[in-house]
JSON list of C-alpha atoms in Angstrom, two decimals:
[
{"chain": "P", "resi": 1, "resn": "UNK", "atom": "CA", "xyz": [-5.90, 27.15, 28.64]},
{"chain": "P", "resi": 2, "resn": "UNK", "atom": "CA", "xyz": [-7.29, 30.17, 27.50]},
{"chain": "P", "resi": 3, "resn": "UNK", "atom": "CA", "xyz": [-4.55, 30.69, 25.27]},
{"chain": "P", "resi": 4, "resn": "UNK", "atom": "CA", "xyz": [-4.77, 27.77, 23.84]},
{"chain": "P", "resi": 5, "resn": "UNK", "atom": "CA", "xyz": [-8.17, 28.28, 23.03]},
{"chain": "P", "resi": 6, "resn": "UNK", "atom": "CA", "xyz": [-7.67, 31.75, 21.20]},
{"chain": "P", "resi": 7, "resn": "UNK", "atom": "CA", "xyz": [-4.78, 29.81, 19.29]},
{"chain": "P", "resi": 8, "resn": "UNK", "atom": "CA", "xyz": [-7.52, 27.10, 17.72]},
{"chain": "P", "resi": 9, "resn": "UNK", "atom": "CA", "xyz": [-10.22, 30.03, 17.12]},
{"chain": "P", "resi": 10, "resn": "UNK", "atom": "CA", "xyz": [-7.45, 31.88, 15.34]},
{"chain": "P", "resi": 11, "resn": "UNK", "atom": "CA", "xyz": [-6.72, 28.52, 13.46]},
{"chain": "P", "resi": 12, "resn": "UNK", "atom": "CA", "xyz": [-10.10, 27.60, 12.55]},
{"chain": "P", "resi": 13, "resn": "UNK", "atom": "CA", "xyz": [-10.83, 30.99, 11.21]},
{"chain": "P", "resi": 14, "resn": "UNK", "atom": "CA", "xyz": [-7.74, 30.72, 8.97]},
{"chain": "P", "resi": 15, "resn": "UNK", "atom": "CA", "xyz": [-8.25, 27.45, 7.62]},
{"chain": "P", "resi": 16, "resn": "UNK", "atom": "CA", "xyz": [-12.04, 28.44, 7.24]},
{"chain": "P", "resi": 17, "resn": "UNK", "atom": "CA", "xyz": [-10.84, 30.74, 4.35]},
{"chain": "P", "resi": 18, "resn": "UNK", "atom": "CA", "xyz": [-9.11, 28.11, 2.45]},
{"chain": "P", "resi": 19, "resn": "UNK", "atom": "CA", "xyz": [-12.57, 25.93, 2.56]},
{"chain": "P", "resi": 20, "resn": "UNK", "atom": "CA", "xyz": [-11.80, 23.57, 5.54]},
{"chain": "P", "resi": 21, "resn": "UNK", "atom": "CA", "xyz": [-14.70, 23.83, 8.68]},
{"chain": "P", "resi": 22, "resn": "UNK", "atom": "CA", "xyz": [-11.96, 23.27, 11.34]},
{"chain": "P", "resi": 23, "resn": "UNK", "atom": "CA", "xyz": [-8.03, 23.11, 12.31]},
{"chain": "P", "resi": 24, "resn": "UNK", "atom": "CA", "xyz": [-8.86, 19.38, 12.86]},
{"chain": "P", "resi": 25, "resn": "UNK", "atom": "CA", "xyz": [-10.49, 19.06, 9.17]},
{"chain": "P", "resi": 26, "resn": "UNK", "atom": "CA", "xyz": [-7.19, 20.72, 7.79]},
{"chain": "P", "resi": 27, "resn": "UNK", "atom": "CA", "xyz": [-5.00, 18.16, 9.76]},
{"chain": "P", "resi": 28, "resn": "UNK", "atom": "CA", "xyz": [-6.99, 15.21, 8.50]},
{"chain": "P", "resi": 29, "resn": "UNK", "atom": "CA", "xyz": [-6.64, 16.57, 4.71]},
{"chain": "P", "resi": 30, "resn": "UNK", "atom": "CA", "xyz": [-2.90, 16.98, 5.10]},
{"chain": "P", "resi": 31, "resn": "UNK", "atom": "CA", "xyz": [-2.36, 13.26, 6.27]},
{"chain": "P", "resi": 32, "resn": "UNK", "atom": "CA", "xyz": [-4.73, 12.30, 3.38]},
{"chain": "P", "resi": 33, "resn": "UNK", "atom": "CA", "xyz": [-2.55, 13.85, 1.26]},
{"chain": "P", "resi": 34, "resn": "UNK", "atom": "CA", "xyz": [0.90, 12.72, 2.67]},
{"chain": "P", "resi": 35, "resn": "UNK", "atom": "CA", "xyz": [-1.14, 9.18, 2.61]},
{"chain": "P", "resi": 36, "resn": "UNK", "atom": "CA", "xyz": [-2.02, 9.28, -1.07]},
{"chain": "P", "resi": 37, "resn": "UNK", "atom": "CA", "xyz": [1.45, 10.42, -2.05]},
{"chain": "P", "resi": 38, "resn": "UNK", "atom": "CA", "xyz": [3.59, 8.28, -0.31]},
{"chain": "P", "resi": 39, "resn": "UNK", "atom": "CA", "xyz": [5.60, 6.38, -2.76]},
{"chain": "P", "resi": 40, "resn": "UNK", "atom": "CA", "xyz": [6.60, 9.85, -3.98]},
{"chain": "P", "resi": 41, "resn": "UNK", "atom": "CA", "xyz": [7.52, 11.19, -1.07]},
{"chain": "P", "resi": 42, "resn": "UNK", "atom": "CA", "xyz": [9.70, 8.43, 0.19]},
{"chain": "P", "resi": 43, "resn": "UNK", "atom": "CA", "xyz": [11.74, 8.49, -3.07]},
{"chain": "P", "resi": 44, "resn": "UNK", "atom": "CA", "xyz": [12.19, 12.20, -3.09]},
{"chain": "P", "resi": 45, "resn": "UNK", "atom": "CA", "xyz": [13.63, 11.44, 0.56]},
{"chain": "P", "resi": 46, "resn": "UNK", "atom": "CA", "xyz": [16.03, 8.78, -0.45]},
{"chain": "P", "resi": 47, "resn": "UNK", "atom": "CA", "xyz": [17.10, 11.17, -3.52]},
{"chain": "P", "resi": 48, "resn": "UNK", "atom": "CA", "xyz": [17.89, 13.82, -1.10]},
{"chain": "P", "resi": 49, "resn": "UNK", "atom": "CA", "xyz": [19.56, 11.56, 1.14]},
{"chain": "P", "resi": 50, "resn": "UNK", "atom": "CA", "xyz": [21.94, 9.81, -1.99]},
{"chain": "P", "resi": 51, "resn": "UNK", "atom": "CA", "xyz": [22.45, 13.56, -2.99]},
{"chain": "P", "resi": 52, "resn": "UNK", "atom": "CA", "xyz": [23.78, 14.22, 0.28]},
{"chain": "P", "resi": 53, "resn": "UNK", "atom": "CA", "xyz": [26.41, 11.50, -0.06]},
{"chain": "P", "resi": 54, "resn": "UNK", "atom": "CA", "xyz": [24.08, 8.58, 1.12]},
{"chain": "P", "resi": 55, "resn": "UNK", "atom": "CA", "xyz": [23.04, 8.00, 4.53]},
{"chain": "P", "resi": 56, "resn": "UNK", "atom": "CA", "xyz": [26.44, 6.85, 6.38]},
{"chain": "P", "resi": 57, "resn": "UNK", "atom": "CA", "xyz": [27.54, 10.49, 5.56]},
{"chain": "P", "resi": 58, "resn": "UNK", "atom": "CA", "xyz": [24.64, 11.53, 7.40]},
{"chain": "P", "resi": 59, "resn": "UNK", "atom": "CA", "xyz": [25.03, 9.44, 10.62]},
{"chain": "P", "resi": 60, "resn": "UNK", "atom": "CA", "xyz": [27.41, 12.12, 12.22]},
{"chain": "P", "resi": 61, "resn": "UNK", "atom": "CA", "xyz": [25.22, 14.78, 11.62]},
{"chain": "P", "resi": 62, "resn": "UNK", "atom": "CA", "xyz": [21.52, 13.74, 11.66]},
{"chain": "P", "resi": 63, "resn": "UNK", "atom": "CA", "xyz": [19.60, 15.76, 9.13]},
{"chain": "P", "resi": 64, "resn": "UNK", "atom": "CA", "xyz": [15.77, 16.55, 8.57]},
{"chain": "P", "resi": 65, "resn": "UNK", "atom": "CA", "xyz": [13.88, 16.90, 5.36]},
{"chain": "P", "resi": 66, "resn": "UNK", "atom": "CA", "xyz": [11.71, 19.61, 5.08]},
{"chain": "P", "resi": 67, "resn": "UNK", "atom": "CA", "xyz": [8.79, 19.42, 2.54]},
{"chain": "P", "resi": 68, "resn": "UNK", "atom": "CA", "xyz": [7.20, 23.11, 2.08]},
{"chain": "P", "resi": 69, "resn": "UNK", "atom": "CA", "xyz": [3.49, 22.88, 1.14]},
{"chain": "P", "resi": 70, "resn": "UNK", "atom": "CA", "xyz": [0.73, 25.31, -0.42]},
{"chain": "P", "resi": 71, "resn": "UNK", "atom": "CA", "xyz": [-2.83, 24.66, 0.52]},
{"chain": "P", "resi": 72, "resn": "UNK", "atom": "CA", "xyz": [-4.71, 24.56, -2.71]},
{"chain": "P", "resi": 73, "resn": "UNK", "atom": "CA", "xyz": [-8.23, 26.07, -1.49]},
{"chain": "P", "resi": 74, "resn": "UNK", "atom": "CA", "xyz": [-11.27, 24.75, -2.34]},
{"chain": "P", "resi": 75, "resn": "UNK", "atom": "CA", "xyz": [-14.67, 24.80, -1.18]},
{"chain": "P", "resi": 76, "resn": "UNK", "atom": "CA", "xyz": [-16.45, 21.60, -2.45]},
{"chain": "P", "resi": 77, "resn": "UNK", "atom": "CA", "xyz": [-17.48, 19.14, 0.18]},
{"chain": "P", "resi": 78, "resn": "UNK", "atom": "CA", "xyz": [-15.40, 16.31, -1.09]},
{"chain": "P", "resi": 79, "resn": "UNK", "atom": "CA", "xyz": [-11.95, 17.31, -1.88]},
{"chain": "P", "resi": 80, "resn": "UNK", "atom": "CA", "xyz": [-9.76, 15.07, -3.47]},
{"chain": "P", "resi": 81, "resn": "UNK", "atom": "CA", "xyz": [-6.87, 14.04, -1.06]},
{"chain": "P", "resi": 82, "resn": "UNK", "atom": "CA", "xyz": [-4.16, 14.14, -4.05]},
{"chain": "P", "resi": 83, "resn": "UNK", "atom": "CA", "xyz": [-4.77, 17.54, -4.93]},
{"chain": "P", "resi": 84, "resn": "UNK", "atom": "CA", "xyz": [-5.34, 19.62, -1.89]},
{"chain": "P", "resi": 85, "resn": "UNK", "atom": "CA", "xyz": [-1.84, 20.80, -1.47]},
{"chain": "P", "resi": 86, "resn": "UNK", "atom": "CA", "xyz": [1.26, 21.13, -3.46]},
{"chain": "P", "resi": 87, "resn": "UNK", "atom": "CA", "xyz": [5.00, 20.93, -3.21]},
{"chain": "P", "resi": 88, "resn": "UNK", "atom": "CA", "xyz": [6.58, 24.99, -3.26]},
{"chain": "P", "resi": 89, "resn": "UNK", "atom": "CA", "xyz": [9.58, 23.76, -1.36]},
{"chain": "P", "resi": 90, "resn": "UNK", "atom": "CA", "xyz": [11.93, 20.86, -0.43]},
{"chain": "P", "resi": 91, "resn": "UNK", "atom": "CA", "xyz": [15.49, 20.39, 1.55]},
{"chain": "P", "resi": 92, "resn": "UNK", "atom": "CA", "xyz": [17.79, 18.38, 3.88]},
{"chain": "P", "resi": 93, "resn": "UNK", "atom": "CA", "xyz": [18.69, 20.47, 7.23]},
{"chain": "P", "resi": 94, "resn": "UNK", "atom": "CA", "xyz": [20.88, 19.95, 10.16]},
{"chain": "P", "resi": 95, "resn": "UNK", "atom": "CA", "xyz": [18.24, 18.34, 12.62]},
{"chain": "P", "resi": 96, "resn": "UNK", "atom": "CA", "xyz": [19.68, 20.82, 15.33]},
{"chain": "P", "resi": 97, "resn": "UNK", "atom": "CA", "xyz": [18.79, 23.40, 13.62]},
{"chain": "P", "resi": 98, "resn": "UNK", "atom": "CA", "xyz": [15.30, 22.43, 13.60]},
{"chain": "P", "resi": 99, "resn": "UNK", "atom": "CA", "xyz": [15.08, 21.97, 17.29]},
{"chain": "P", "resi": 100, "resn": "UNK", "atom": "CA", "xyz": [16.63, 25.20, 18.10]},
{"chain": "P", "resi": 101, "resn": "UNK", "atom": "CA", "xyz": [14.40, 27.40, 15.65]},
{"chain": "P", "resi": 102, "resn": "UNK", "atom": "CA", "xyz": [10.85, 26.13, 16.97]},
{"chain": "P", "resi": 103, "resn": "UNK", "atom": "CA", "xyz": [9.94, 26.62, 20.55]},
{"chain": "P", "resi": 104, "resn": "UNK", "atom": "CA", "xyz": [8.54, 23.36, 21.13]},
{"chain": "P", "resi": 105, "resn": "UNK", "atom": "CA", "xyz": [10.63, 21.15, 18.45]},
{"chain": "P", "resi": 106, "resn": "UNK", "atom": "CA", "xyz": [12.48, 19.59, 20.72]},
{"chain": "P", "resi": 107, "resn": "UNK", "atom": "CA", "xyz": [9.83, 18.86, 23.34]},
{"chain": "P", "resi": 108, "resn": "UNK", "atom": "CA", "xyz": [7.84, 17.09, 20.27]},
{"chain": "P", "resi": 109, "resn": "UNK", "atom": "CA", "xyz": [11.10, 15.70, 19.32]},
{"chain": "P", "resi": 110, "resn": "UNK", "atom": "CA", "xyz": [11.71, 13.88, 22.96]},
{"chain": "P", "resi": 111, "resn": "UNK", "atom": "CA", "xyz": [7.78, 12.95, 23.00]},
{"chain": "P", "resi": 112, "resn": "UNK", "atom": "CA", "xyz": [8.35, 10.85, 19.68]},
{"chain": "P", "resi": 113, "resn": "UNK", "atom": "CA", "xyz": [11.28, 9.07, 21.29]},
{"chain": "P", "resi": 114, "resn": "UNK", "atom": "CA", "xyz": [9.13, 5.64, 21.78]},
{"chain": "P", "resi": 115, "resn": "UNK", "atom": "CA", "xyz": [7.45, 5.74, 18.56]},
{"chain": "P", "resi": 116, "resn": "UNK", "atom": "CA", "xyz": [11.08, 6.07, 16.76]},
{"chain": "P", "resi": 117, "resn": "UNK", "atom": "CA", "xyz": [12.33, 3.38, 18.75]},
{"chain": "P", "resi": 118, "resn": "UNK", "atom": "CA", "xyz": [9.74, 0.97, 18.23]},
{"chain": "P", "resi": 119, "resn": "UNK", "atom": "CA", "xyz": [9.52, 1.61, 14.37]},
{"chain": "P", "resi": 120, "resn": "UNK", "atom": "CA", "xyz": [13.33, 1.63, 14.52]},
{"chain": "P", "resi": 121, "resn": "UNK", "atom": "CA", "xyz": [13.21, -2.04, 15.93]},
{"chain": "P", "resi": 122, "resn": "UNK", "atom": "CA", "xyz": [10.62, -2.86, 13.53]},
{"chain": "P", "resi": 123, "resn": "UNK", "atom": "CA", "xyz": [12.68, -2.74, 10.86]},
{"chain": "P", "resi": 124, "resn": "UNK", "atom": "CA", "xyz": [15.58, -4.39, 12.20]},
{"chain": "P", "resi": 125, "resn": "UNK", "atom": "CA", "xyz": [13.65, -7.72, 12.95]},
{"chain": "P", "resi": 126, "resn": "UNK", "atom": "CA", "xyz": [12.83, -7.12, 9.26]},
{"chain": "P", "resi": 127, "resn": "UNK", "atom": "CA", "xyz": [16.74, -8.52, 8.97]},
{"chain": "P", "resi": 128, "resn": "UNK", "atom": "CA", "xyz": [17.15, -6.29, 5.65]},
{"chain": "P", "resi": 129, "resn": "UNK", "atom": "CA", "xyz": [21.49, -5.72, 6.47]},
{"chain": "P", "resi": 130, "resn": "UNK", "atom": "CA", "xyz": [21.20, -2.95, 4.19]},
{"chain": "P", "resi": 131, "resn": "UNK", "atom": "CA", "xyz": [18.55, -0.99, 6.76]},
{"chain": "P", "resi": 132, "resn": "UNK", "atom": "CA", "xyz": [20.53, 1.99, 8.61]},
{"chain": "P", "resi": 133, "resn": "UNK", "atom": "CA", "xyz": [18.28, 4.19, 10.32]},
{"chain": "P", "resi": 134, "resn": "UNK", "atom": "CA", "xyz": [14.86, 6.71, 10.40]},
{"chain": "P", "resi": 135, "resn": "UNK", "atom": "CA", "xyz": [14.79, 9.91, 8.79]},
{"chain": "P", "resi": 136, "resn": "UNK", "atom": "CA", "xyz": [12.24, 12.53, 9.86]},
{"chain": "P", "resi": 137, "resn": "UNK", "atom": "CA", "xyz": [10.33, 14.00, 7.29]},
{"chain": "P", "resi": 138, "resn": "UNK", "atom": "CA", "xyz": [8.85, 17.30, 8.41]},
{"chain": "P", "resi": 139, "resn": "UNK", "atom": "CA", "xyz": [5.64, 18.90, 6.30]},
{"chain": "P", "resi": 140, "resn": "UNK", "atom": "CA", "xyz": [5.23, 22.34, 6.70]},
{"chain": "P", "resi": 141, "resn": "UNK", "atom": "CA", "xyz": [1.95, 24.06, 5.60]},
{"chain": "P", "resi": 142, "resn": "UNK", "atom": "CA", "xyz": [3.07, 27.51, 4.36]},
{"chain": "P", "resi": 143, "resn": "UNK", "atom": "CA", "xyz": [1.16, 30.37, 6.26]},
{"chain": "P", "resi": 144, "resn": "UNK", "atom": "CA", "xyz": [-0.57, 27.49, 8.24]},
{"chain": "P", "resi": 145, "resn": "UNK", "atom": "CA", "xyz": [1.03, 26.82, 11.64]},
{"chain": "P", "resi": 146, "resn": "UNK", "atom": "CA", "xyz": [-0.01, 23.01, 11.29]},
{"chain": "P", "resi": 147, "resn": "UNK", "atom": "CA", "xyz": [2.69, 20.22, 10.10]},
{"chain": "P", "resi": 148, "resn": "UNK", "atom": "CA", "xyz": [2.95, 16.86, 10.53]},
{"chain": "P", "resi": 149, "resn": "UNK", "atom": "CA", "xyz": [6.51, 14.52, 10.71]},
{"chain": "P", "resi": 150, "resn": "UNK", "atom": "CA", "xyz": [6.80, 11.33, 9.54]},
{"chain": "P", "resi": 151, "resn": "UNK", "atom": "CA", "xyz": [9.84, 8.75, 9.89]},
{"chain": "P", "resi": 152, "resn": "UNK", "atom": "CA", "xyz": [10.86, 6.79, 6.61]},
{"chain": "P", "resi": 153, "resn": "UNK", "atom": "CA", "xyz": [13.31, 4.10, 6.73]},
{"chain": "P", "resi": 154, "resn": "UNK", "atom": "CA", "xyz": [16.93, 4.49, 5.16]},
{"chain": "P", "resi": 155, "resn": "UNK", "atom": "CA", "xyz": [18.92, 1.81, 3.62]},
{"chain": "P", "resi": 156, "resn": "UNK", "atom": "CA", "xyz": [22.55, 1.77, 2.78]},
{"chain": "P", "resi": 157, "resn": "UNK", "atom": "CA", "xyz": [23.56, 2.00, -1.09]},
{"chain": "P", "resi": 158, "resn": "UNK", "atom": "CA", "xyz": [24.76, -1.50, -1.57]},
{"chain": "P", "resi": 159, "resn": "UNK", "atom": "CA", "xyz": [25.64, -0.76, -5.69]},
{"chain": "P", "resi": 160, "resn": "UNK", "atom": "CA", "xyz": [29.42, -0.34, -6.12]},
{"chain": "P", "resi": 161, "resn": "UNK", "atom": "CA", "xyz": [29.22, 3.09, -7.81]},
{"chain": "P", "resi": 162, "resn": "UNK", "atom": "CA", "xyz": [26.85, 5.60, -6.48]},
{"chain": "P", "resi": 163, "resn": "UNK", "atom": "CA", "xyz": [24.01, 6.63, -8.20]},
{"chain": "P", "resi": 164, "resn": "UNK", "atom": "CA", "xyz": [24.11, 8.30, -11.44]},
{"chain": "P", "resi": 165, "resn": "UNK", "atom": "CA", "xyz": [23.20, 12.26, -10.83]},
{"chain": "P", "resi": 166, "resn": "UNK", "atom": "CA", "xyz": [21.21, 11.97, -13.75]},
{"chain": "P", "resi": 167, "resn": "UNK", "atom": "CA", "xyz": [19.04, 9.47, -12.04]},
{"chain": "P", "resi": 168, "resn": "UNK", "atom": "CA", "xyz": [18.65, 11.45, -8.66]},
{"chain": "P", "resi": 169, "resn": "UNK", "atom": "CA", "xyz": [17.43, 14.44, -10.87]},
{"chain": "P", "resi": 170, "resn": "UNK", "atom": "CA", "xyz": [15.20, 11.93, -12.63]},
{"chain": "P", "resi": 171, "resn": "UNK", "atom": "CA", "xyz": [13.90, 11.01, -9.36]},
{"chain": "P", "resi": 172, "resn": "UNK", "atom": "CA", "xyz": [13.22, 14.43, -7.98]},
{"chain": "P", "resi": 173, "resn": "UNK", "atom": "CA", "xyz": [11.54, 15.88, -11.34]},
{"chain": "P", "resi": 174, "resn": "UNK", "atom": "CA", "xyz": [9.26, 12.22, -11.63]},
{"chain": "P", "resi": 175, "resn": "UNK", "atom": "CA", "xyz": [8.19, 12.49, -8.01]},
{"chain": "P", "resi": 176, "resn": "UNK", "atom": "CA", "xyz": [7.61, 16.21, -7.86]},
{"chain": "P", "resi": 177, "resn": "UNK", "atom": "CA", "xyz": [5.34, 16.55, -10.73]},
{"chain": "P", "resi": 178, "resn": "UNK", "atom": "CA", "xyz": [3.43, 13.34, -9.91]},
{"chain": "P", "resi": 179, "resn": "UNK", "atom": "CA", "xyz": [2.64, 15.64, -6.37]},
{"chain": "P", "resi": 180, "resn": "UNK", "atom": "CA", "xyz": [1.86, 18.80, -8.11]},
{"chain": "P", "resi": 181, "resn": "UNK", "atom": "CA", "xyz": [0.44, 17.36, -11.35]},
{"chain": "P", "resi": 182, "resn": "UNK", "atom": "CA", "xyz": [-1.82, 14.93, -9.31]},
{"chain": "P", "resi": 183, "resn": "UNK", "atom": "CA", "xyz": [-1.03, 11.73, -10.71]},
{"chain": "P", "resi": 184, "resn": "UNK", "atom": "CA", "xyz": [-0.15, 9.80, -7.45]},
{"chain": "P", "resi": 185, "resn": "UNK", "atom": "CA", "xyz": [2.21, 6.85, -8.11]},
{"chain": "P", "resi": 186, "resn": "UNK", "atom": "CA", "xyz": [1.63, 3.39, -6.14]},
{"chain": "P", "resi": 187, "resn": "UNK", "atom": "CA", "xyz": [2.76, 0.10, -5.82]},
{"chain": "P", "resi": 188, "resn": "UNK", "atom": "CA", "xyz": [0.06, -1.77, -7.65]},
{"chain": "P", "resi": 189, "resn": "UNK", "atom": "CA", "xyz": [-1.36, -5.05, -5.95]},
{"chain": "P", "resi": 190, "resn": "UNK", "atom": "CA", "xyz": [-0.48, -8.28, -7.51]},
{"chain": "P", "resi": 191, "resn": "UNK", "atom": "CA", "xyz": [2.22, -6.78, -10.01]},
{"chain": "P", "resi": 192, "resn": "UNK", "atom": "CA", "xyz": [4.04, -5.03, -8.00]},
{"chain": "P", "resi": 193, "resn": "UNK", "atom": "CA", "xyz": [4.58, -2.65, -10.74]},
{"chain": "P", "resi": 194, "resn": "UNK", "atom": "CA", "xyz": [4.76, 1.58, -9.70]},
{"chain": "P", "resi": 195, "resn": "UNK", "atom": "CA", "xyz": [2.22, 3.14, -11.99]},
{"chain": "P", "resi": 196, "resn": "UNK", "atom": "CA", "xyz": [0.45, 6.83, -12.24]},
{"chain": "P", "resi": 197, "resn": "UNK", "atom": "CA", "xyz": [-3.24, 6.78, -10.95]},
{"chain": "P", "resi": 198, "resn": "UNK", "atom": "CA", "xyz": [-6.22, 9.75, -9.92]},
{"chain": "P", "resi": 199, "resn": "UNK", "atom": "CA", "xyz": [-8.35, 9.21, -7.22]},
{"chain": "P", "resi": 200, "resn": "UNK", "atom": "CA", "xyz": [-12.33, 8.70, -7.90]},
{"chain": "P", "resi": 201, "resn": "UNK", "atom": "CA", "xyz": [-15.09, 8.39, -5.78]},
{"chain": "P", "resi": 202, "resn": "UNK", "atom": "CA", "xyz": [-16.51, 5.41, -5.42]},
{"chain": "P", "resi": 203, "resn": "UNK", "atom": "CA", "xyz": [-19.54, 4.11, -2.72]},
{"chain": "P", "resi": 204, "resn": "UNK", "atom": "CA", "xyz": [-18.97, 7.39, -0.85]},
{"chain": "P", "resi": 205, "resn": "UNK", "atom": "CA", "xyz": [-15.04, 7.46, -0.65]},
{"chain": "P", "resi": 206, "resn": "UNK", "atom": "CA", "xyz": [-11.95, 8.08, -2.60]},
{"chain": "P", "resi": 207, "resn": "UNK", "atom": "CA", "xyz": [-10.34, 5.24, -4.05]},
{"chain": "P", "resi": 208, "resn": "UNK", "atom": "CA", "xyz": [-7.05, 5.03, -6.22]},
{"chain": "P", "resi": 209, "resn": "UNK", "atom": "CA", "xyz": [-7.06, 3.61, -9.70]},
{"chain": "P", "resi": 210, "resn": "UNK", "atom": "CA", "xyz": [-4.06, 3.25, -12.32]},
{"chain": "P", "resi": 211, "resn": "UNK", "atom": "CA", "xyz": [-4.08, 5.50, -15.17]},
{"chain": "P", "resi": 212, "resn": "UNK", "atom": "CA", "xyz": [-2.81, 2.10, -17.29]},
{"chain": "P", "resi": 213, "resn": "UNK", "atom": "CA", "xyz": [-1.41, -1.36, -16.34]},
{"chain": "P", "resi": 214, "resn": "UNK", "atom": "CA", "xyz": [1.90, -1.00, -17.91]},
{"chain": "P", "resi": 215, "resn": "UNK", "atom": "CA", "xyz": [4.25, 1.76, -18.78]},
{"chain": "P", "resi": 216, "resn": "UNK", "atom": "CA", "xyz": [4.72, 2.60, -22.36]},
{"chain": "P", "resi": 217, "resn": "UNK", "atom": "CA", "xyz": [4.74, 5.94, -24.42]},
{"chain": "P", "resi": 218, "resn": "UNK", "atom": "CA", "xyz": [1.42, 4.74, -26.22]},
{"chain": "P", "resi": 219, "resn": "UNK", "atom": "CA", "xyz": [-0.18, 4.28, -22.41]},
{"chain": "P", "resi": 220, "resn": "UNK", "atom": "CA", "xyz": [1.10, 7.78, -21.29]},
{"chain": "P", "resi": 221, "resn": "UNK", "atom": "CA", "xyz": [0.09, 9.40, -24.96]},
{"chain": "P", "resi": 222, "resn": "UNK", "atom": "CA", "xyz": [-3.54, 7.74, -24.26]},
{"chain": "P", "resi": 223, "resn": "UNK", "atom": "CA", "xyz": [-3.54, 8.60, -20.53]},
{"chain": "P", "resi": 224, "resn": "UNK", "atom": "CA", "xyz": [-5.03, 12.30, -21.18]},
{"chain": "P", "resi": 225, "resn": "UNK", "atom": "CA", "xyz": [-3.13, 13.46, -18.32]},
{"chain": "P", "resi": 226, "resn": "UNK", "atom": "CA", "xyz": [-1.16, 16.76, -19.85]},
{"chain": "P", "resi": 227, "resn": "UNK", "atom": "CA", "xyz": [1.12, 16.72, -16.67]},
{"chain": "P", "resi": 228, "resn": "UNK", "atom": "CA", "xyz": [2.17, 12.89, -16.77]},
{"chain": "P", "resi": 229, "resn": "UNK", "atom": "CA", "xyz": [2.84, 13.52, -20.91]},
{"chain": "P", "resi": 230, "resn": "UNK", "atom": "CA", "xyz": [5.13, 16.90, -20.53]},
{"chain": "P", "resi": 231, "resn": "UNK", "atom": "CA", "xyz": [7.01, 15.44, -17.38]},
{"chain": "P", "resi": 232, "resn": "UNK", "atom": "CA", "xyz": [7.76, 11.87, -19.50]},
{"chain": "P", "resi": 233, "resn": "UNK", "atom": "CA", "xyz": [8.65, 13.78, -22.60]},
{"chain": "P", "resi": 234, "resn": "UNK", "atom": "CA", "xyz": [10.99, 15.92, -20.40]},
{"chain": "P", "resi": 235, "resn": "UNK", "atom": "CA", "xyz": [12.68, 12.82, -18.74]},
{"chain": "P", "resi": 236, "resn": "UNK", "atom": "CA", "xyz": [13.42, 11.49, -22.44]},
{"chain": "P", "resi": 237, "resn": "UNK", "atom": "CA", "xyz": [12.91, 7.84, -21.36]},
{"chain": "P", "resi": 238, "resn": "UNK", "atom": "CA", "xyz": [11.39, 6.94, -24.77]},
{"chain": "P", "resi": 239, "resn": "UNK", "atom": "CA", "xyz": [11.11, 3.01, -24.44]},
{"chain": "P", "resi": 240, "resn": "UNK", "atom": "CA", "xyz": [13.30, 2.57, -21.51]},
{"chain": "P", "resi": 241, "resn": "UNK", "atom": "CA", "xyz": [10.54, 4.15, -19.22]},
{"chain": "P", "resi": 242, "resn": "UNK", "atom": "CA", "xyz": [10.02, 1.06, -17.53]},
{"chain": "P", "resi": 243, "resn": "UNK", "atom": "CA", "xyz": [13.59, 0.71, -16.50]},
{"chain": "P", "resi": 244, "resn": "UNK", "atom": "CA", "xyz": [13.72, 4.41, -15.26]},
{"chain": "P", "resi": 245, "resn": "UNK", "atom": "CA", "xyz": [10.60, 3.81, -13.20]},
{"chain": "P", "resi": 246, "resn": "UNK", "atom": "CA", "xyz": [12.38, 0.73, -11.45]},
{"chain": "P", "resi": 247, "resn": "UNK", "atom": "CA", "xyz": [15.56, 2.46, -10.81]},
{"chain": "P", "resi": 248, "resn": "UNK", "atom": "CA", "xyz": [13.85, 5.46, -9.29]},
{"chain": "P", "resi": 249, "resn": "UNK", "atom": "CA", "xyz": [11.94, 2.71, -7.24]},
{"chain": "P", "resi": 250, "resn": "UNK", "atom": "CA", "xyz": [15.51, 1.14, -6.03]},
{"chain": "P", "resi": 251, "resn": "UNK", "atom": "CA", "xyz": [16.72, 4.31, -4.69]}
]
């Protein structure tokens, strides 16, 4: 018990240097950050899987996606949930290597088994024949012993030809930029369109709002968001931006 207390005190001291009051506050900020960028993280996960040959190719050797984050120190009372961290590394690794590498990894994995099974069954009941399984995604914060594991649904690629490598590269570039340059991509209510946005304070809480209502070169140019403008220029989609966004959404 004393050992656990010492670990918590050490953790609190470490995160206070980053502007957090406690390890608990840090963990909540991490969850809020992941939630703010869920669409991008889900697309990154699918792109990693498809880059390895698709989910069926991974069934004999289960994999884990690892996203390495670095905290952006801030001493503001109200911290923007979309900008608290940024991605410094990502990759796909054998699940067995993760379970062997970390002391409590196997124990935590076994404890999460009921949650995985319930979530898996929920997706099965939805009746989508292309659904295959869940894939674990581990979010690790650099230099801080706090991490979170999520499980994202994976679907079989149903097109007759594999996704173009250029499309996967565009997905990696756009999604990574949306996270690190802080224009969180989200599906808008009503239209179902995926749009870049920002978090603003409204009535004492953070609320996401879109930067514009429809993808176009002129909308991006007038958005005032330099990071978005740079990545769109690098992608070179031009007038085909809506088609590119739809293609990435379908991964």
